[in-house]
Tab-separated table of C-alpha atoms and ligand atoms in Angstrom:
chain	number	residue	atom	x	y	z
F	1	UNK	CA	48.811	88.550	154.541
F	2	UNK	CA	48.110	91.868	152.235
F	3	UNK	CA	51.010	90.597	150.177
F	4	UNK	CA	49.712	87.173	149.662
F	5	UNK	CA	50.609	87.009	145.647
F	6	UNK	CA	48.668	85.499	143.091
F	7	UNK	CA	49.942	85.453	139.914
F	8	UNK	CA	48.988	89.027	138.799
F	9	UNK	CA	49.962	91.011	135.751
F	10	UNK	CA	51.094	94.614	135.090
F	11	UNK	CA	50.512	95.454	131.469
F	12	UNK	CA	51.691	98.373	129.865
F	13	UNK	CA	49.852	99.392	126.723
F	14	UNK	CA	50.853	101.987	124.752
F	15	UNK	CA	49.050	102.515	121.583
F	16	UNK	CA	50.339	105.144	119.493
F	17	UNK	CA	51.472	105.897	115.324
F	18	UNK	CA	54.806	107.417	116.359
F	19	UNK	CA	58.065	105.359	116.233
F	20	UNK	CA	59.329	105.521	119.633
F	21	UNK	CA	59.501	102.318	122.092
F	22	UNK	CA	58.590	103.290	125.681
F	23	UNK	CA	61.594	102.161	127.220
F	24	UNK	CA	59.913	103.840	130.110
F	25	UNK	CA	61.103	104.174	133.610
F	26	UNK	CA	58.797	103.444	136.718
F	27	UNK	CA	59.622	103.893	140.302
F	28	UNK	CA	57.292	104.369	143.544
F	29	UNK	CA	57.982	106.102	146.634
F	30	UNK	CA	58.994	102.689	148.053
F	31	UNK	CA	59.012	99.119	147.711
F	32	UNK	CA	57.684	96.090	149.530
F	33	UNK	CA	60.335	93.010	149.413
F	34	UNK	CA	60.457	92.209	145.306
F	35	UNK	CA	57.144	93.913	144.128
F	36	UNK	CA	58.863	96.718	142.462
F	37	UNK	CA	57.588	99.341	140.074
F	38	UNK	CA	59.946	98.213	137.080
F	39	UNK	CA	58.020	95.090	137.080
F	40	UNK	CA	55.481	96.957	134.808
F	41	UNK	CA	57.825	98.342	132.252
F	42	UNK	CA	57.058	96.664	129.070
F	43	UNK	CA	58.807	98.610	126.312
F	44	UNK	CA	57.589	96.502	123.064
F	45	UNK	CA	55.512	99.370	121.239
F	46	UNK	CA	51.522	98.357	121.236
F	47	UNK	CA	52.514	94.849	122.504
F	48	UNK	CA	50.827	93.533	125.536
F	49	UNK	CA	53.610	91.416	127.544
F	50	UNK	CA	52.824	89.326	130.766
F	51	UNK	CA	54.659	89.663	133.792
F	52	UNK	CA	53.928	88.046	137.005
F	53	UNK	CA	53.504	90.141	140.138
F	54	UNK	CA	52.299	93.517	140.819
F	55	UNK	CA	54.149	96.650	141.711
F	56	UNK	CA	53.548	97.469	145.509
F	57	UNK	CA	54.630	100.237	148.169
F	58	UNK	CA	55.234	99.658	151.768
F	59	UNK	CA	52.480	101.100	154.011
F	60	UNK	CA	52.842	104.957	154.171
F	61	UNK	CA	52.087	108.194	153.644
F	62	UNK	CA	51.278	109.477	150.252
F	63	UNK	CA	52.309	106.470	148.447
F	64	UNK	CA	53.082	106.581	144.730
F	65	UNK	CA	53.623	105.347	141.793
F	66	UNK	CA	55.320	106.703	138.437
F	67	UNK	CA	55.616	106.219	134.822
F	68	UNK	CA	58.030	108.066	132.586
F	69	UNK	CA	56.762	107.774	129.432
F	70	UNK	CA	59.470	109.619	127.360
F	71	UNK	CA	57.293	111.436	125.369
F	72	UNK	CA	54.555	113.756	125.874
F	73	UNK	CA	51.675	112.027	125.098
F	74	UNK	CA	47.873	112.486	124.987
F	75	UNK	CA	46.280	110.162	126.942
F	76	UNK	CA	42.743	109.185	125.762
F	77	UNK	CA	42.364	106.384	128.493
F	78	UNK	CA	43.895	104.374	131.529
F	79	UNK	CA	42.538	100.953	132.353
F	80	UNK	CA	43.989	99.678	136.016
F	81	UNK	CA	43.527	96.364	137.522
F	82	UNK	CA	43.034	95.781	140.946
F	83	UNK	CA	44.738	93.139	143.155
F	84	UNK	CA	42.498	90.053	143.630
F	85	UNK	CA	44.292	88.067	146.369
F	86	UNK	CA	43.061	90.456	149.305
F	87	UNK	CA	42.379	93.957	149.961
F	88	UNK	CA	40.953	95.689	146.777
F	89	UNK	CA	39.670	98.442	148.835
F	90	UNK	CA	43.531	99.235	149.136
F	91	UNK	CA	43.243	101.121	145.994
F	92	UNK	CA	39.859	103.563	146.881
F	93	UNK	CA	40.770	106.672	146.197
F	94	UNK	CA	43.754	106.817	144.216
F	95	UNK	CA	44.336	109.266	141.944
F	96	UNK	CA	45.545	109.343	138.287
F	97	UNK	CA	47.902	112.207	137.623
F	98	UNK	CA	48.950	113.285	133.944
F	99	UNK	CA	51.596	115.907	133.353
F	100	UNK	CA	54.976	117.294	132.336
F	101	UNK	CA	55.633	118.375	135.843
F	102	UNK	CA	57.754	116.256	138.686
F	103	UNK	CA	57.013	118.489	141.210
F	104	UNK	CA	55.774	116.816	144.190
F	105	UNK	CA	56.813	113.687	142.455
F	106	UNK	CA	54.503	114.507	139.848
F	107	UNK	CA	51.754	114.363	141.698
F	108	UNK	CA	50.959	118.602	141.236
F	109	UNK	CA	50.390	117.337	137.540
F	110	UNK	CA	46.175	117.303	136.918
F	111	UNK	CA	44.308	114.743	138.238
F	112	UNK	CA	42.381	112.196	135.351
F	113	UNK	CA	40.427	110.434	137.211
F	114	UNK	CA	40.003	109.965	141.294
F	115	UNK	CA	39.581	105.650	141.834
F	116	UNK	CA	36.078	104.842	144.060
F	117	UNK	CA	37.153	101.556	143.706
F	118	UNK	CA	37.762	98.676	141.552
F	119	UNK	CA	36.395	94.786	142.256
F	120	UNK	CA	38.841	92.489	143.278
F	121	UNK	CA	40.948	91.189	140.006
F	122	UNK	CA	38.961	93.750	137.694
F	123	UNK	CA	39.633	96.057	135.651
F	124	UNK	CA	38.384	99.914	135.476
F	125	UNK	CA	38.528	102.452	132.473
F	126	UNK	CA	39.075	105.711	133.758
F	127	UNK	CA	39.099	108.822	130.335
F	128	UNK	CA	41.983	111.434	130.299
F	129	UNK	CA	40.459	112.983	127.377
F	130	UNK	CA	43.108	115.480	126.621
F	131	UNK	CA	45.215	116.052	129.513
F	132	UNK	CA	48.848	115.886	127.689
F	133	UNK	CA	51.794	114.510	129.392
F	134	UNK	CA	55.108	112.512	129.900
F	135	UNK	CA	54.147	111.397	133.442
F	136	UNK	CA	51.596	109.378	134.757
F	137	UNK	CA	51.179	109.018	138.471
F	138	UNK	CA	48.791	106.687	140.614
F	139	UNK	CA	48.746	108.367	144.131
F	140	UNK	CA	46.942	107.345	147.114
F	141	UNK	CA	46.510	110.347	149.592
F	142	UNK	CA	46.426	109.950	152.937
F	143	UNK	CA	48.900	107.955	155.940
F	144	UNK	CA	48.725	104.093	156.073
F	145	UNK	CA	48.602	103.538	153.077
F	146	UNK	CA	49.687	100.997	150.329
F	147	UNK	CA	49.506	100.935	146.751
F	148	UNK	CA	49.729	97.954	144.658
F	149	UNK	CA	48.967	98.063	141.008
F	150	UNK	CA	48.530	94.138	139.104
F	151	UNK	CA	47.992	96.337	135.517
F	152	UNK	CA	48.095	99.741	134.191
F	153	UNK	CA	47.155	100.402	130.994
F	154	UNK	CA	47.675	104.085	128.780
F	155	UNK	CA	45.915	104.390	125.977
F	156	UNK	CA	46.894	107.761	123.855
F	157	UNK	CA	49.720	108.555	121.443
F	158	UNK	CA	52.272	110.879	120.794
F	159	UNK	CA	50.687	114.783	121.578
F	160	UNK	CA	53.928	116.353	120.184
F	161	UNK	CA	53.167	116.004	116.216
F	162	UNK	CA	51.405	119.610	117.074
F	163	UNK	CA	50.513	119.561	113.024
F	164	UNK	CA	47.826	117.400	113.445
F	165	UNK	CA	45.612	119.454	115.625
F	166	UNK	CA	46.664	122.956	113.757
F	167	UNK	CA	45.331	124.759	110.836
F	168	UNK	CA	46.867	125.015	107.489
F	169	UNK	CA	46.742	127.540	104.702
F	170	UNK	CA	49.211	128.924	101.937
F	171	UNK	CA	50.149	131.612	99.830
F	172	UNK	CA	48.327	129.865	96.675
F	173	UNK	CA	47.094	126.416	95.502
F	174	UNK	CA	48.130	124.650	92.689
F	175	UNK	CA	45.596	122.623	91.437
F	176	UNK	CA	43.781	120.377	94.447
F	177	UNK	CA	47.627	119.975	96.733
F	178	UNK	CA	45.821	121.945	99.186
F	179	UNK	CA	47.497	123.381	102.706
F	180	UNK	CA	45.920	120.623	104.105
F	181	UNK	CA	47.364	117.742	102.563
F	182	UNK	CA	51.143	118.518	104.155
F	183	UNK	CA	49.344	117.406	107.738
F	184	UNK	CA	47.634	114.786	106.443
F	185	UNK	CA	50.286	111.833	108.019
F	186	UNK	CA	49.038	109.508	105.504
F	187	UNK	CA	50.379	108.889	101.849
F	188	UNK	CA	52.905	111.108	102.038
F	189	UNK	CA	54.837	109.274	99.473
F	190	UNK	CA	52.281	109.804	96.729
F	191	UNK	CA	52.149	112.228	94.309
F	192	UNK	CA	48.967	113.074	94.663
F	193	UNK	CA	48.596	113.738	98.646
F	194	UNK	CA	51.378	116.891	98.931
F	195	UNK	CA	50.805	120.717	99.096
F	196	UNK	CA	51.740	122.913	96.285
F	197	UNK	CA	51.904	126.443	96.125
F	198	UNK	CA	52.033	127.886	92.250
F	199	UNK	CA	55.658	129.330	90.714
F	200	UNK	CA	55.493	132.807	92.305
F	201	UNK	CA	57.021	135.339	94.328
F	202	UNK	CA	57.869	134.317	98.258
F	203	UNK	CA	55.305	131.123	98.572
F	204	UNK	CA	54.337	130.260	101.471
F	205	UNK	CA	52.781	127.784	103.725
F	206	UNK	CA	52.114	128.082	107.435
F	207	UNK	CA	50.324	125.964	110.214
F	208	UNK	CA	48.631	127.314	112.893
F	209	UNK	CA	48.670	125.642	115.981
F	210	UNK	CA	46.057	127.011	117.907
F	211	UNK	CA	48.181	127.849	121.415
F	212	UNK	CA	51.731	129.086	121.673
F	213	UNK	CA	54.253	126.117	121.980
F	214	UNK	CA	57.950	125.636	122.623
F	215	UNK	CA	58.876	123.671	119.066
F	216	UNK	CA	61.837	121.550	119.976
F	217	UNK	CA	62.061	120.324	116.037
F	218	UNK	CA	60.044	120.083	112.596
F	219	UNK	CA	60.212	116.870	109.849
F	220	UNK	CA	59.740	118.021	106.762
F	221	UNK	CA	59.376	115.226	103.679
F	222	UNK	CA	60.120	116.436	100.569
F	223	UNK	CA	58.413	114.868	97.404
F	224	UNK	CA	59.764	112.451	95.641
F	225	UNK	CA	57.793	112.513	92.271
F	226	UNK	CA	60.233	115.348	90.898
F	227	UNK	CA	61.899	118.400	91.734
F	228	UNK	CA	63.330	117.853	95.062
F	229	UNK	CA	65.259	120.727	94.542
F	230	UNK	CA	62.486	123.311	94.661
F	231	UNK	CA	62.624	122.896	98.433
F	232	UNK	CA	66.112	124.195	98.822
F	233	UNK	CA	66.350	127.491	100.564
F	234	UNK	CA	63.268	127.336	102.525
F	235	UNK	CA	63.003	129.132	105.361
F	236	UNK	CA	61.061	127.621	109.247
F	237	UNK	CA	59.865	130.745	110.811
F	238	UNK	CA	58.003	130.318	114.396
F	239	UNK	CA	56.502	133.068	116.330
F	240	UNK	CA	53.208	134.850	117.070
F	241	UNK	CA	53.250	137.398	114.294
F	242	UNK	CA	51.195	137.115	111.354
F	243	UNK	CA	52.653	140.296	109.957
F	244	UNK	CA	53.403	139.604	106.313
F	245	UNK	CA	51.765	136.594	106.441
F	246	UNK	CA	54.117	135.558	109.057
F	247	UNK	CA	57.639	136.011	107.415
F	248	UNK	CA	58.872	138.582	109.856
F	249	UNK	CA	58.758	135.535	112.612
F	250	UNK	CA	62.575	134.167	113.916
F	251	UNK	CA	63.999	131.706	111.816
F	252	UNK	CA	64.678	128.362	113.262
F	253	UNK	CA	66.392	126.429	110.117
F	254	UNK	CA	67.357	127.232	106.508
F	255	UNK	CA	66.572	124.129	104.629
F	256	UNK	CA	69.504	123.586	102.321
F	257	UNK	CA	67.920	120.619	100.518
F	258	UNK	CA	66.255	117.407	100.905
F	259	UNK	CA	66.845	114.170	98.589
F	260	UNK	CA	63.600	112.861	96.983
F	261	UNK	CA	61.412	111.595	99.348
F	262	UNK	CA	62.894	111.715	102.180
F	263	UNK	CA	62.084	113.484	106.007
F	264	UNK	CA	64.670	116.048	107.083
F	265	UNK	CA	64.262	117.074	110.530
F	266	UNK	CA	65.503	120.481	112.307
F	267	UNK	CA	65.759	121.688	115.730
F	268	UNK	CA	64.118	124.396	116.638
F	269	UNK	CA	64.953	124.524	120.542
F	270	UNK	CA	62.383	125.388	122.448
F	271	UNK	CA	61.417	128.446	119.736
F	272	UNK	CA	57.837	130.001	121.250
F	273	UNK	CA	54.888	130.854	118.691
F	274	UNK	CA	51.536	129.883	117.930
F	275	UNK	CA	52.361	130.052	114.362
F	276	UNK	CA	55.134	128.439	111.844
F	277	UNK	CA	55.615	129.241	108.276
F	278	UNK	CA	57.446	127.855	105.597
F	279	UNK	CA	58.603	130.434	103.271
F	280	UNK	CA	60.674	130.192	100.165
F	281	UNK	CA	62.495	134.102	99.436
F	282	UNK	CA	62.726	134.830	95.541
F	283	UNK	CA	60.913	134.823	92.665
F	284	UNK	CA	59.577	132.012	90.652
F	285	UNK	CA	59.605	129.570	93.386
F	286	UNK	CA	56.942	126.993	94.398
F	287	UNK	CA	56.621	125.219	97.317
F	288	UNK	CA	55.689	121.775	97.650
F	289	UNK	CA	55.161	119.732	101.313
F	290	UNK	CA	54.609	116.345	101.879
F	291	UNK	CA	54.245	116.190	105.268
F	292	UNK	CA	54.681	118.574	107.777
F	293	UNK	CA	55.055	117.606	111.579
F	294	UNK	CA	55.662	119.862	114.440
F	295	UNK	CA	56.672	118.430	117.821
F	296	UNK	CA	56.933	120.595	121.331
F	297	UNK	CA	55.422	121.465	124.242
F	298	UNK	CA	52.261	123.218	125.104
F	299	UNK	CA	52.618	126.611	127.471
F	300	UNK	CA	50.492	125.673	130.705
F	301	UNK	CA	48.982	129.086	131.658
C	1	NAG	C1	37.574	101.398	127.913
C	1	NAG	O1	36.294	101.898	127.621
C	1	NAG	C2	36.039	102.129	126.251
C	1	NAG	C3	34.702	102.771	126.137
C	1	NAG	O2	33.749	102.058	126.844
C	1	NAG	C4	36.152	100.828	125.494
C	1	NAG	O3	35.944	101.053	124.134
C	1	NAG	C5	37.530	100.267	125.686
C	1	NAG	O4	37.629	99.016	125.054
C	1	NAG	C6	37.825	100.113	127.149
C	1	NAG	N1	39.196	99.721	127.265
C	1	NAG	C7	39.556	98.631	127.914
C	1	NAG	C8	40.994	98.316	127.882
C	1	NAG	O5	38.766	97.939	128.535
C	2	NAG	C1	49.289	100.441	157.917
C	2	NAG	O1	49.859	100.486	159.190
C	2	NAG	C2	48.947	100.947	160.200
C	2	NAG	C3	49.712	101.121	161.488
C	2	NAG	O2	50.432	99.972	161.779
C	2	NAG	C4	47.827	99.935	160.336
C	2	NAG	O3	46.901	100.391	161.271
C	2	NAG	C5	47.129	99.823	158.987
C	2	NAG	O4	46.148	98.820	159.005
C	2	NAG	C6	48.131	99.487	157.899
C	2	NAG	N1	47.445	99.638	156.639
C	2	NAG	C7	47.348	98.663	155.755
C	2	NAG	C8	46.601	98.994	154.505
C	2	NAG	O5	47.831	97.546	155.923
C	3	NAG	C1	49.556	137.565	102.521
C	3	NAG	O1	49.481	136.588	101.519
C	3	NAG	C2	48.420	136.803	100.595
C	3	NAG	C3	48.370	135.611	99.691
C	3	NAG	O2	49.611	135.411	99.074
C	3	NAG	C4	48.683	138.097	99.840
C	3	NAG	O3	47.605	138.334	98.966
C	3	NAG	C5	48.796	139.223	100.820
C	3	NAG	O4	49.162	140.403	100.157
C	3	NAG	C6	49.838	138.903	101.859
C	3	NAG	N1	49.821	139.925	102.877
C	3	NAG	C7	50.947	140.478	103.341
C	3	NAG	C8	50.785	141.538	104.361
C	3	NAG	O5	52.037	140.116	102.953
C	4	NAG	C1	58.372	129.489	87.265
C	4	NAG	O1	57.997	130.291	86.217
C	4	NAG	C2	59.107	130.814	85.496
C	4	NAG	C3	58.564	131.818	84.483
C	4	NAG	O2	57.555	131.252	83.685
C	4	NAG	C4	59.869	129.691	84.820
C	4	NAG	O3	60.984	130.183	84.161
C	4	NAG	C5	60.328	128.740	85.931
C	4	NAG	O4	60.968	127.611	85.361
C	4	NAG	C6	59.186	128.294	86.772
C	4	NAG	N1	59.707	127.587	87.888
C	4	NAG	C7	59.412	126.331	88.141
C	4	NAG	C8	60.066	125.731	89.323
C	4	NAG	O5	58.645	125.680	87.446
């Protein structure tokens, strides 16, 4: 029969530097007997887990299937593996949807890759080079049909620290901590890989992020070499104005201080801009970052 099981697997790979288990939720537009879509939830962070069976729909119209990732993230890659009891032609041309959207039970989101076909047991590597998203859905379009997935695979990580794709520049530069070194995400505990502005007037430091975003919060880690105090009374401005450098932008947070070392995080609710500045008001101030990170959600035009 078409649901003639052989011990399949549905992997979940996630593969990503941010901190946040999937925990995910599947679901398909239905279910046939026990080969349901939460089969394939593995939420152990960039841990492959075997589980026997494969997800499957009943015969139908449209079938689907759904992952809820959480997070929006940028998918470089999904690998799926056909079923390799009967019927791999089942699968020919499914597509792979990738978005924020659950419209049409996400399946309005853009399409990554349309399936020929896969080999019976095998697995394909389809590229989502850039499409962003929390969703991912494998649709087959059409009536009579059935969907039945023995592993999906998402390779990508976390699109929301924005910081890492923008552009960074301040007011001055104290010796080699460059603008750049506040995105870096690496040794942000050393000494030597912070920004620093020099002890002036209104320093300032501001990323540019290339497309207008909704910021739902900034982390900001304060050094820990010295002078955590300097940081106090900084000011997160986001907006689209680069007028004064950008310190007529909407404040989202004050910054009343951060201990040594540590990552302070504010909300910034949804604020819209294309650029955000850190600005310190006053004289004889300097500014020092040790990592910046910016998480939101692109503006689909
Ligand atoms: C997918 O294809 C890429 C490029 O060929 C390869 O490096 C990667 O290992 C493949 N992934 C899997 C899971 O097979
Ligand atoms: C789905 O049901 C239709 C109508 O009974 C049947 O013709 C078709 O072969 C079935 N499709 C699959 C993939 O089993
Ligand atoms: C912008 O910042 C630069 C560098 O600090 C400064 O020279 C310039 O006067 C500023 N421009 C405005 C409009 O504030
Ligand atoms: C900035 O320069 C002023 C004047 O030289 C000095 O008094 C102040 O301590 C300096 N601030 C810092 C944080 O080093």
């Amino acid at each position: 029969s078409a649901f003639l099981c052989v011990k399949n697997v549905l992997l979940l790979f996630i593969n990503f530097p941010g901190n946040r288990a999937i925990g995910g939720a599947s679901i398909q537009s239905s279910t046939s007997a026990d080969w349901i879509a939460e089969k394939a939830i593995d939420g152990n962070r960039g841990l492959q887990q075997l589980r026997t069976g494969c997800s499957s729909t009943l015969n139908e119209t449209n079938p689907w299937w759904r992952l809820d990732l959480h997070d929006v993230y940028r998918v470089s890659e999904v690998v799926v593996t056909n079923r390799k009891d009967c019927c791999a032609e089942q699968i020919n041309g499914a597509e792979i949807h990738i978005g924020n959207s659950l419209e049409n039970n996400g399946i309005n989101n853009p399409i990554c890759a349309v399936i020929p076909d896969i080999p019976a047991g095998e697995s394909n590597n389809y590229s989502c080079d850039g499409l962003d998203g929390r969703y991912m859905i494998i649709h087959i379009p059409g009536d009579w049909k059935i969907l039945t997935l023995c592993e999906v695979e998402v390779y990508g990580y976390l699109a929301e620290n924005l910081a890492v794709a923008g552009a960074a520049i301040q007011s001055s530069t104290f010796e080699d901590w460059f603008a750049e070194k506040a995105i870096d995400r690496g040794l942000q505990q050393l000494y030597t890989e912070c920004s620093s502005t020099l002890n002036e007037t209104y320093p300032w430091w501001r990323l540019d992020l290339r497309h207008i975003y909704r910021v739902s919060k900034v982390v900001i880690t304060n050094r820990k070499d010295c002078c955590a105090e300097l940081i106090n009374g900084a000011e997160i401005r986001i907006g689209n104005s680069l007028e004064n450098n950008g310190t007529n932008n909407p404040i989202c947070a004050v910054i009343p201080d951060i201990p040594a070392g540590e990552s302070y995080s504010y909300s910034c609710d949804g604020m819209e801009g294309r650029y955000m500045n850190l600005i310190i008001p006053g004289d004889m101030k300097i500014l020092t970052l040790c990592e910046v990170k910016v998480y939101g959600e692109g503006i689909h035009q």
